[in-house]
């Protein structure tokens, strides 16, 4: 399948300048981020879009840019939030917490919190405070953000106590004392460790449902969260420019949520069963993306390019590691680690030469893994990457300035 748009989609994009050449040729090539940015916003401008920008029905925003350059886009206000709410309200395992009116407490990057504070300040016509109050961290009547620090590993006791107090307040606002916890899997795992370390479990009310949706969540982190929470733990996959495309059920199986979208998978290299995600979407009416190369990679249940059989969202195309056996994704390293040692929490593969690598890691319990596990990991990572690998335990791995972790770096 070459993913060419249907006649119905073509009618919705006919007036958009960026697609004029493709419409004239009758063929739509893959759309990459540099092409989207070239001539922006004139390459997207139509009378309808100009009127929407004037009225406030459309706005300029930046994509999240985890480890790469951020991209300017145009979308309706609260586009991603509405996509999240729609999926939450329709999800077979957790729709009841939406219908019950549970408040959503979000524990994720400080950049997300700062964005919410800016939105709140803009609504009031003021500038955000350097340390936003809880009132300034409510995105709407249903969602608040609690993290105020870049690196969650450095949370101090008073910060954790404050966050737990805010979680309890959101819970107490519900007639049945329930709330929904939205998070980065890493951030929630850090909170669980801190709560355990300081004996604060009595102050941490259990959520009625959990979604992690901000970045790749390793197998060990998912396992750790399932061990500590007796509720559905759901993964969402999406992006700022597209909204949410897939969701997991409580057992970890992924299902498509392709409202006004279609997806095609193309191998990242000849013979590889890592596929790049190509999305055509008119969900955002002001910036429909046709055959858009999102930069995300997946593996499928049977190795086929069937978008209905996605088994793992395994990382970013720009972060694939070239090896003698073909490209390796973050998810491949993660599977190797998860199958060998459930104790490893954070990790980073550091390329230290043409044929060497060092896997630095932390553990949930703080101590190094045992010698049998260490040897098995060095061997397994070596076979996966085609490099001589050695392990190095750390008590702390710093987070990136985006508030997310990099799995692959060059240098020691």
CSV table of C-alpha atoms in Angstrom, one decimal:
chain,number,residue,atom,x,y,z
A,1,UNK,CA,0.0,0.0,0.0
A,2,UNK,CA,1.4,3.4,-1.0
A,3,UNK,CA,-0.8,5.4,1.3
A,4,UNK,CA,-2.2,7.8,-1.4
A,5,UNK,CA,-5.0,9.9,0.0
A,6,UNK,CA,-8.6,9.2,-0.8
A,7,UNK,CA,-10.8,11.5,-2.9
A,8,UNK,CA,-12.5,12.6,0.3
A,9,UNK,CA,-9.2,13.7,1.8
A,10,UNK,CA,-8.1,15.4,-1.4
A,11,UNK,CA,-11.1,17.6,-1.2
A,12,UNK,CA,-10.1,18.7,2.3
A,13,UNK,CA,-6.6,19.7,1.3
A,14,UNK,CA,-7.2,21.1,-2.2
A,15,UNK,CA,-6.6,24.7,-1.3
A,16,UNK,CA,-3.4,24.2,0.8
A,17,UNK,CA,-0.3,25.5,-1.0
A,18,UNK,CA,2.1,22.8,0.3
A,19,UNK,CA,0.1,20.2,-1.6
A,20,UNK,CA,-0.4,22.0,-4.9
A,21,UNK,CA,2.4,20.2,-6.7
A,22,UNK,CA,1.3,16.8,-5.4
A,23,UNK,CA,-2.2,17.5,-6.5
A,24,UNK,CA,-1.1,18.5,-10.0
A,25,UNK,CA,1.0,15.3,-10.3
A,26,UNK,CA,-1.6,13.0,-8.8
A,27,UNK,CA,1.0,11.6,-6.4
A,28,UNK,CA,1.9,12.5,-2.8
A,29,UNK,CA,5.4,11.7,-1.7
A,30,UNK,CA,6.4,11.3,2.0
A,31,UNK,CA,6.2,14.6,3.9
A,32,UNK,CA,9.2,15.3,6.1
A,33,UNK,CA,9.6,17.9,8.9
A,34,UNK,CA,12.0,20.1,6.9
A,35,UNK,CA,9.4,20.4,4.1
A,36,UNK,CA,6.7,21.3,6.6
A,37,UNK,CA,9.0,24.1,7.9
A,38,UNK,CA,10.0,25.4,4.5
A,39,UNK,CA,8.1,28.6,3.8
A,40,UNK,CA,6.0,28.2,7.0
A,41,UNK,CA,3.3,29.4,7.6
A,42,UNK,CA,2.7,30.7,4.0
A,43,UNK,CA,2.9,27.1,2.7
A,44,UNK,CA,-0.1,26.2,4.8
A,45,UNK,CA,-2.1,29.5,4.5
A,46,UNK,CA,-5.6,29.5,3.2
A,47,UNK,CA,-8.5,32.0,3.7
A,48,UNK,CA,-10.0,29.5,6.2
A,49,UNK,CA,-6.8,29.2,8.2
A,50,UNK,CA,-6.2,33.0,8.1
A,51,UNK,CA,-9.7,33.5,9.5
A,52,UNK,CA,-9.2,30.8,12.2
A,53,UNK,CA,-5.9,32.5,13.3
A,54,UNK,CA,-7.7,35.8,13.5
A,55,UNK,CA,-10.6,34.5,15.6
A,56,UNK,CA,-8.4,32.3,17.9
A,57,UNK,CA,-9.8,29.0,16.5
A,58,UNK,CA,-6.3,28.1,15.5
A,59,UNK,CA,-2.9,28.9,17.1
A,60,UNK,CA,0.8,28.5,16.6
A,61,UNK,CA,2.6,26.1,18.9
A,62,UNK,CA,5.8,24.1,19.0
A,63,UNK,CA,6.2,20.4,18.9
A,64,UNK,CA,7.7,18.8,22.1
A,65,UNK,CA,11.1,18.1,20.6
A,66,UNK,CA,12.3,15.4,23.0
A,67,UNK,CA,15.9,15.2,21.7
A,68,UNK,CA,15.7,17.1,18.4
A,69,UNK,CA,14.8,20.4,17.0
A,70,UNK,CA,11.2,21.5,17.7
A,71,UNK,CA,8.8,22.2,14.9
A,72,UNK,CA,6.3,25.0,14.6
A,73,UNK,CA,2.8,23.9,13.8
A,74,UNK,CA,-0.7,25.3,13.7
A,75,UNK,CA,-3.6,23.6,15.5
A,76,UNK,CA,-6.8,24.3,17.3
A,77,UNK,CA,-6.4,25.3,21.0
A,78,UNK,CA,-6.2,22.3,23.4
A,79,UNK,CA,-5.9,19.9,20.4
A,80,UNK,CA,-3.8,17.4,22.2
A,81,UNK,CA,-5.8,17.6,25.4
A,82,UNK,CA,-9.1,17.0,23.5
A,83,UNK,CA,-7.5,14.0,21.8
A,84,UNK,CA,-6.4,12.7,25.2
A,85,UNK,CA,-9.9,13.2,26.7
A,86,UNK,CA,-11.6,11.5,23.7
A,87,UNK,CA,-9.4,8.5,24.0
A,88,UNK,CA,-9.8,8.3,27.8
A,89,UNK,CA,-13.6,8.6,27.5
A,90,UNK,CA,-13.7,5.7,25.0
A,91,UNK,CA,-11.0,3.4,26.4
A,92,UNK,CA,-12.4,0.0,27.2
A,93,UNK,CA,-10.5,-0.4,30.5
A,94,UNK,CA,-10.7,3.2,32.0
A,95,UNK,CA,-13.6,5.0,30.4
A,96,UNK,CA,-15.5,4.6,33.6
A,97,UNK,CA,-13.0,6.9,35.5
A,98,UNK,CA,-13.7,9.6,32.8
A,99,UNK,CA,-17.4,9.1,33.1
A,100,UNK,CA,-17.2,9.2,36.9
A,101,UNK,CA,-15.7,12.7,36.7
A,102,UNK,CA,-12.3,11.8,38.1
A,103,UNK,CA,-9.8,14.7,38.1
A,104,UNK,CA,-6.6,14.1,36.2
A,105,UNK,CA,-3.4,14.7,38.1
A,106,UNK,CA,-0.4,15.0,35.7
A,107,UNK,CA,3.1,14.0,36.9
A,108,UNK,CA,5.4,14.7,34.0
A,109,UNK,CA,8.2,17.0,32.8
A,110,UNK,CA,8.6,20.4,34.3
A,111,UNK,CA,8.4,21.8,30.8
A,112,UNK,CA,4.8,20.6,30.6
A,113,UNK,CA,4.1,22.3,33.9
A,114,UNK,CA,5.7,25.5,32.7
A,115,UNK,CA,3.6,25.4,29.6
A,116,UNK,CA,0.4,25.1,31.6
A,117,UNK,CA,1.4,28.0,33.8
A,118,UNK,CA,2.0,30.1,30.6
A,119,UNK,CA,-1.5,29.1,29.3
A,120,UNK,CA,-3.1,30.0,32.6
A,121,UNK,CA,-1.3,33.4,32.8
A,122,UNK,CA,-2.3,34.2,29.2
A,123,UNK,CA,-6.0,33.5,30.1
A,124,UNK,CA,-5.6,36.1,32.9
A,125,UNK,CA,-3.6,38.5,30.8
A,126,UNK,CA,-0.6,38.3,33.1
A,127,UNK,CA,2.9,36.8,33.1
A,128,UNK,CA,3.5,33.4,34.8
A,129,UNK,CA,5.2,33.3,38.2
A,130,UNK,CA,8.7,31.9,38.4
A,131,UNK,CA,7.3,29.2,40.7
A,132,UNK,CA,3.7,28.7,39.6
A,133,UNK,CA,1.1,28.2,42.4
A,134,UNK,CA,-1.3,25.3,42.3
A,135,UNK,CA,-4.0,27.6,40.9
A,136,UNK,CA,-1.7,28.4,38.0
A,137,UNK,CA,-1.1,24.7,37.3
A,138,UNK,CA,-4.7,23.8,36.4
A,139,UNK,CA,-4.9,23.5,32.7
A,140,UNK,CA,-8.7,23.3,32.8
A,141,UNK,CA,-11.3,22.4,35.5
A,142,UNK,CA,-10.2,18.7,35.2
A,143,UNK,CA,-6.4,18.6,34.9
A,144,UNK,CA,-3.6,19.9,37.1
A,145,UNK,CA,0.2,19.5,36.9
A,146,UNK,CA,2.3,18.9,40.0
A,147,UNK,CA,6.0,18.6,39.1
A,148,UNK,CA,8.2,21.7,39.5
A,149,UNK,CA,11.7,20.2,39.1
A,150,UNK,CA,13.6,19.2,35.9
A,151,UNK,CA,15.2,16.0,37.4
A,152,UNK,CA,12.8,13.9,39.4
A,153,UNK,CA,15.7,11.9,40.9
A,154,UNK,CA,16.5,15.1,42.8
A,155,UNK,CA,13.1,15.6,44.3
A,156,UNK,CA,13.5,16.4,48.0
A,157,UNK,CA,11.2,15.3,50.8
A,158,UNK,CA,9.3,18.6,51.0
A,159,UNK,CA,8.6,18.5,47.3
A,160,UNK,CA,7.2,15.0,47.4
A,161,UNK,CA,5.0,15.9,50.4
A,162,UNK,CA,3.7,18.9,48.5
A,163,UNK,CA,2.9,16.7,45.4
A,164,UNK,CA,1.2,14.1,47.6
A,165,UNK,CA,-0.9,16.9,49.2
A,166,UNK,CA,-2.0,18.2,45.8
A,167,UNK,CA,-2.9,14.6,44.7
A,168,UNK,CA,-5.0,14.2,47.8
A,169,UNK,CA,-6.8,17.5,47.2
A,170,UNK,CA,-7.7,16.4,43.7
A,171,UNK,CA,-8.9,13.1,45.1
A,172,UNK,CA,-11.0,14.7,47.8
A,173,UNK,CA,-12.8,16.8,45.3
A,174,UNK,CA,-14.4,13.6,43.9
A,175,UNK,CA,-17.5,12.4,45.7
A,176,UNK,CA,-16.1,8.8,45.8
A,177,UNK,CA,-12.5,9.9,46.5
A,178,UNK,CA,-11.1,8.8,43.1
A,179,UNK,CA,-8.7,10.4,40.7
A,180,UNK,CA,-6.9,9.6,37.4
A,181,UNK,CA,-3.1,9.7,37.4
A,182,UNK,CA,-1.4,10.9,34.1
A,183,UNK,CA,2.3,10.6,34.0
A,184,UNK,CA,5.6,9.9,32.4
A,185,UNK,CA,6.4,6.3,33.5
A,186,UNK,CA,9.9,7.4,34.7
A,187,UNK,CA,8.5,10.3,36.8
A,188,UNK,CA,6.0,8.0,38.5
A,189,UNK,CA,8.6,5.4,39.2
A,190,UNK,CA,10.8,8.0,40.8
A,191,UNK,CA,7.9,9.1,43.0
A,192,UNK,CA,7.2,5.5,44.0
A,193,UNK,CA,10.9,5.1,45.1
A,194,UNK,CA,10.8,8.4,47.0
A,195,UNK,CA,7.6,7.5,48.7
A,196,UNK,CA,9.0,4.1,49.8
A,197,UNK,CA,12.3,5.6,50.9
A,198,UNK,CA,10.6,8.2,53.2
A,199,UNK,CA,7.7,6.0,54.4
A,200,UNK,CA,5.0,8.1,52.8
A,201,UNK,CA,2.7,5.4,51.4
A,202,UNK,CA,-0.1,6.4,53.8
A,203,UNK,CA,-0.1,9.8,52.2
A,204,UNK,CA,-0.2,8.5,48.6
A,205,UNK,CA,-3.8,7.6,47.7
A,206,UNK,CA,-4.0,4.9,45.1
A,207,UNK,CA,-5.3,6.2,41.7
A,208,UNK,CA,-8.3,4.7,40.0
A,209,UNK,CA,-6.5,4.6,36.6
A,210,UNK,CA,-3.1,5.5,35.2
A,211,UNK,CA,-2.0,6.6,31.8
A,212,UNK,CA,1.7,7.1,30.8
A,213,UNK,CA,1.9,9.0,27.6
A,214,UNK,CA,4.9,11.2,27.3
A,215,UNK,CA,7.8,9.1,26.2
A,216,UNK,CA,9.0,5.5,25.8
A,217,UNK,CA,8.4,3.6,29.0
A,218,UNK,CA,10.8,0.7,29.5
A,219,UNK,CA,9.6,-2.8,30.2
A,220,UNK,CA,11.1,-2.8,33.7
A,221,UNK,CA,9.4,0.5,34.6
A,222,UNK,CA,6.1,-0.8,33.4
A,223,UNK,CA,6.6,-4.0,35.5
A,224,UNK,CA,7.6,-1.8,38.5
A,225,UNK,CA,4.4,0.3,38.2
A,226,UNK,CA,2.2,-2.8,37.9
A,227,UNK,CA,3.8,-4.2,41.1
A,228,UNK,CA,2.8,-1.0,43.0
A,229,UNK,CA,-0.6,-0.1,41.6
A,230,UNK,CA,-3.7,-2.3,41.5
A,231,UNK,CA,-5.5,-0.4,38.7
A,232,UNK,CA,-5.2,-0.4,34.9
A,233,UNK,CA,-1.9,1.1,33.7
A,234,UNK,CA,-2.4,2.3,30.1
A,235,UNK,CA,0.1,3.5,27.5
A,236,UNK,CA,-0.9,6.1,24.9
A,237,UNK,CA,1.1,6.8,21.7
A,238,UNK,CA,0.8,10.2,19.9
A,239,UNK,CA,2.4,13.5,19.3
A,240,UNK,CA,1.8,17.2,19.5
A,241,UNK,CA,1.1,17.6,15.8
A,242,UNK,CA,-1.1,14.4,15.4
A,243,UNK,CA,-2.8,13.8,18.7
A,244,UNK,CA,-3.1,10.2,20.0
A,245,UNK,CA,-3.0,7.3,17.5
A,246,UNK,CA,-2.7,4.1,19.5
A,247,UNK,CA,-3.5,2.9,23.1
A,248,UNK,CA,-2.6,-0.2,25.0
A,249,UNK,CA,-5.1,-2.2,27.0
A,250,UNK,CA,-4.4,-3.2,30.6
A,251,UNK,CA,-2.6,-6.3,29.3
A,252,UNK,CA,-0.2,-4.3,27.1
A,253,UNK,CA,-1.8,-5.0,23.7
A,254,UNK,CA,-1.9,-2.0,21.3
A,255,UNK,CA,-5.1,-0.9,19.5
A,256,UNK,CA,-5.5,1.8,16.8
A,257,UNK,CA,-7.3,5.0,17.6
A,258,UNK,CA,-7.2,6.4,14.0
A,259,UNK,CA,-10.0,9.0,14.0
A,260,UNK,CA,-9.7,10.9,10.7
A,261,UNK,CA,-6.3,9.1,10.1
A,262,UNK,CA,-4.6,6.3,8.3
A,263,UNK,CA,-1.2,4.7,8.9
A,264,UNK,CA,1.3,2.9,6.7
A,265,UNK,CA,4.5,1.2,7.8
A,266,UNK,CA,7.7,1.3,5.8
A,267,UNK,CA,10.9,-0.5,6.7
A,268,UNK,CA,13.7,1.8,8.0
A,269,UNK,CA,16.2,-0.3,5.9
A,270,UNK,CA,16.0,-3.1,3.4
A,271,UNK,CA,15.2,-6.3,5.2
A,272,UNK,CA,14.6,-4.7,8.5
A,273,UNK,CA,11.5,-5.4,10.6
A,274,UNK,CA,11.7,-2.0,12.3
A,275,UNK,CA,9.2,0.1,10.5
A,276,UNK,CA,8.8,3.9,10.3
A,277,UNK,CA,5.4,5.3,10.9
A,278,UNK,CA,3.8,7.2,8.0
A,279,UNK,CA,0.6,9.0,8.9
A,280,UNK,CA,-2.1,10.7,6.9
A,281,UNK,CA,-4.3,12.8,9.1
A,282,UNK,CA,-7.1,15.4,8.7
A,283,UNK,CA,-7.9,15.4,12.4
A,284,UNK,CA,-6.3,18.8,12.7
A,285,UNK,CA,-8.3,20.8,10.0
A,286,UNK,CA,-5.9,23.7,9.9
A,287,UNK,CA,-2.8,21.6,9.2
A,288,UNK,CA,-3.7,18.2,7.7
A,289,UNK,CA,-0.6,16.0,7.3
A,290,UNK,CA,-0.6,13.7,4.3
A,291,UNK,CA,1.9,10.8,4.3
A,292,UNK,CA,3.8,12.5,7.1
A,293,UNK,CA,6.9,10.8,8.3
A,294,UNK,CA,6.6,11.2,12.1
A,295,UNK,CA,10.0,9.9,12.9
A,296,UNK,CA,8.7,7.1,15.2
A,297,UNK,CA,9.6,3.5,14.8
A,298,UNK,CA,7.6,0.3,15.5
A,299,UNK,CA,7.8,-3.4,15.5
A,300,UNK,CA,4.9,-5.7,14.7
A,301,UNK,CA,3.7,-9.0,16.1
A,302,UNK,CA,4.7,-11.0,13.0
A,303,UNK,CA,7.3,-8.7,11.4
A,304,UNK,CA,4.9,-7.6,8.7
A,305,UNK,CA,4.1,-4.0,7.7
A,306,UNK,CA,0.5,-4.3,9.1
A,307,UNK,CA,-0.3,-1.2,11.2
A,308,UNK,CA,-3.0,-3.2,12.9
A,309,UNK,CA,-0.4,-5.6,14.4
A,310,UNK,CA,1.9,-3.1,16.2
A,311,UNK,CA,3.5,-4.7,19.2
A,312,UNK,CA,5.9,-2.0,20.3
A,313,UNK,CA,6.6,1.6,19.7
A,314,UNK,CA,10.4,1.2,19.8
A,315,UNK,CA,11.9,4.6,19.5
A,316,UNK,CA,12.9,7.3,17.1
A,317,UNK,CA,14.3,6.9,13.6
A,318,UNK,CA,17.0,9.5,14.3
A,319,UNK,CA,18.2,7.4,17.3
A,320,UNK,CA,18.6,4.1,15.6
A,321,UNK,CA,22.0,2.5,16.2
A,322,UNK,CA,23.7,1.0,13.1
A,323,UNK,CA,25.1,-2.4,13.7
A,324,UNK,CA,26.6,-5.2,11.5
A,325,UNK,CA,23.2,-7.0,11.8
A,326,UNK,CA,21.1,-3.9,10.8
A,327,UNK,CA,19.6,-1.1,12.7
A,328,UNK,CA,18.8,-1.5,16.4
A,329,UNK,CA,16.2,0.6,18.2
A,330,UNK,CA,15.7,1.7,21.8
A,331,UNK,CA,13.1,-1.0,22.2
A,332,UNK,CA,15.5,-3.7,21.2
A,333,UNK,CA,18.0,-2.7,23.9
A,334,UNK,CA,15.2,-2.4,26.3
A,335,UNK,CA,13.9,-5.9,25.6
A,336,UNK,CA,17.4,-7.3,26.1
A,337,UNK,CA,17.7,-5.5,29.5
A,338,UNK,CA,14.2,-6.4,30.6
A,339,UNK,CA,14.7,-10.1,29.9
A,340,UNK,CA,18.0,-10.2,31.7
A,341,UNK,CA,17.5,-8.1,34.8
A,342,UNK,CA,14.2,-6.7,36.2
A,343,UNK,CA,16.3,-4.6,38.7
A,344,UNK,CA,17.6,-2.1,36.2
A,345,UNK,CA,15.7,1.2,36.3
A,346,UNK,CA,17.5,3.9,34.2
A,347,UNK,CA,20.1,3.1,31.5
A,348,UNK,CA,22.1,4.7,28.8
A,349,UNK,CA,24.2,3.1,26.1
A,350,UNK,CA,27.3,5.2,25.6
A,351,UNK,CA,29.3,4.6,22.4
A,352,UNK,CA,33.0,4.8,23.5
A,353,UNK,CA,34.7,3.9,20.2
A,354,UNK,CA,34.1,2.2,16.9
A,355,UNK,CA,33.6,-1.2,18.4
A,356,UNK,CA,33.0,-0.5,22.1
A,357,UNK,CA,30.2,0.6,24.3
A,358,UNK,CA,29.4,1.1,28.0
A,359,UNK,CA,26.0,0.5,29.5
A,360,UNK,CA,25.6,2.8,32.5
A,361,UNK,CA,22.6,2.1,34.6
A,362,UNK,CA,20.8,2.6,37.9
A,363,UNK,CA,18.6,0.1,39.8
A,364,UNK,CA,15.3,0.3,41.6
A,365,UNK,CA,17.0,-0.9,44.9
A,366,UNK,CA,20.2,1.3,44.4
A,367,UNK,CA,22.8,-1.5,44.4
A,368,UNK,CA,24.6,-2.9,41.4
A,369,UNK,CA,23.2,-6.0,39.7
A,370,UNK,CA,24.8,-9.3,40.6
A,371,UNK,CA,27.7,-10.8,38.7
A,372,UNK,CA,25.7,-13.4,36.8
A,373,UNK,CA,23.3,-10.7,35.5
A,374,UNK,CA,26.1,-8.3,34.7
A,375,UNK,CA,27.9,-10.9,32.6
A,376,UNK,CA,24.7,-11.9,30.8
A,377,UNK,CA,23.9,-8.2,30.1
A,378,UNK,CA,27.4,-7.5,28.7
A,379,UNK,CA,27.1,-10.6,26.5
A,380,UNK,CA,23.5,-9.8,25.4
A,381,UNK,CA,24.1,-6.1,24.7
A,382,UNK,CA,27.4,-7.0,22.9
A,383,UNK,CA,25.6,-9.5,20.6
A,384,UNK,CA,22.8,-7.0,19.9
A,385,UNK,CA,25.0,-4.1,19.1
A,386,UNK,CA,28.1,-5.8,17.6
A,387,UNK,CA,30.2,-4.0,20.1
A,388,UNK,CA,32.3,-5.0,23.1
A,389,UNK,CA,30.1,-3.9,26.0
A,390,UNK,CA,30.9,-3.3,29.7
A,391,UNK,CA,28.5,-2.3,32.5
A,392,UNK,CA,28.9,0.6,34.9
A,393,UNK,CA,26.5,1.1,37.8
A,394,UNK,CA,25.6,4.6,38.8
A,395,UNK,CA,23.5,6.0,41.7
A,396,UNK,CA,22.2,8.8,39.4
A,397,UNK,CA,21.7,9.3,35.7
A,398,UNK,CA,20.9,13.0,34.9
A,399,UNK,CA,17.8,13.7,32.8
A,400,UNK,CA,18.0,15.7,29.6
A,401,UNK,CA,17.1,19.4,29.4
A,402,UNK,CA,13.8,18.3,27.7
A,403,UNK,CA,12.9,16.5,30.9
A,404,UNK,CA,13.3,13.2,29.1
A,405,UNK,CA,16.0,10.5,29.1
A,406,UNK,CA,18.3,9.8,26.2
A,407,UNK,CA,19.0,6.1,25.7
A,408,UNK,CA,22.0,6.5,23.3
A,409,UNK,CA,25.0,8.8,23.5
A,410,UNK,CA,28.4,9.2,22.0
A,411,UNK,CA,31.3,9.4,24.5
A,412,UNK,CA,31.9,8.3,28.0
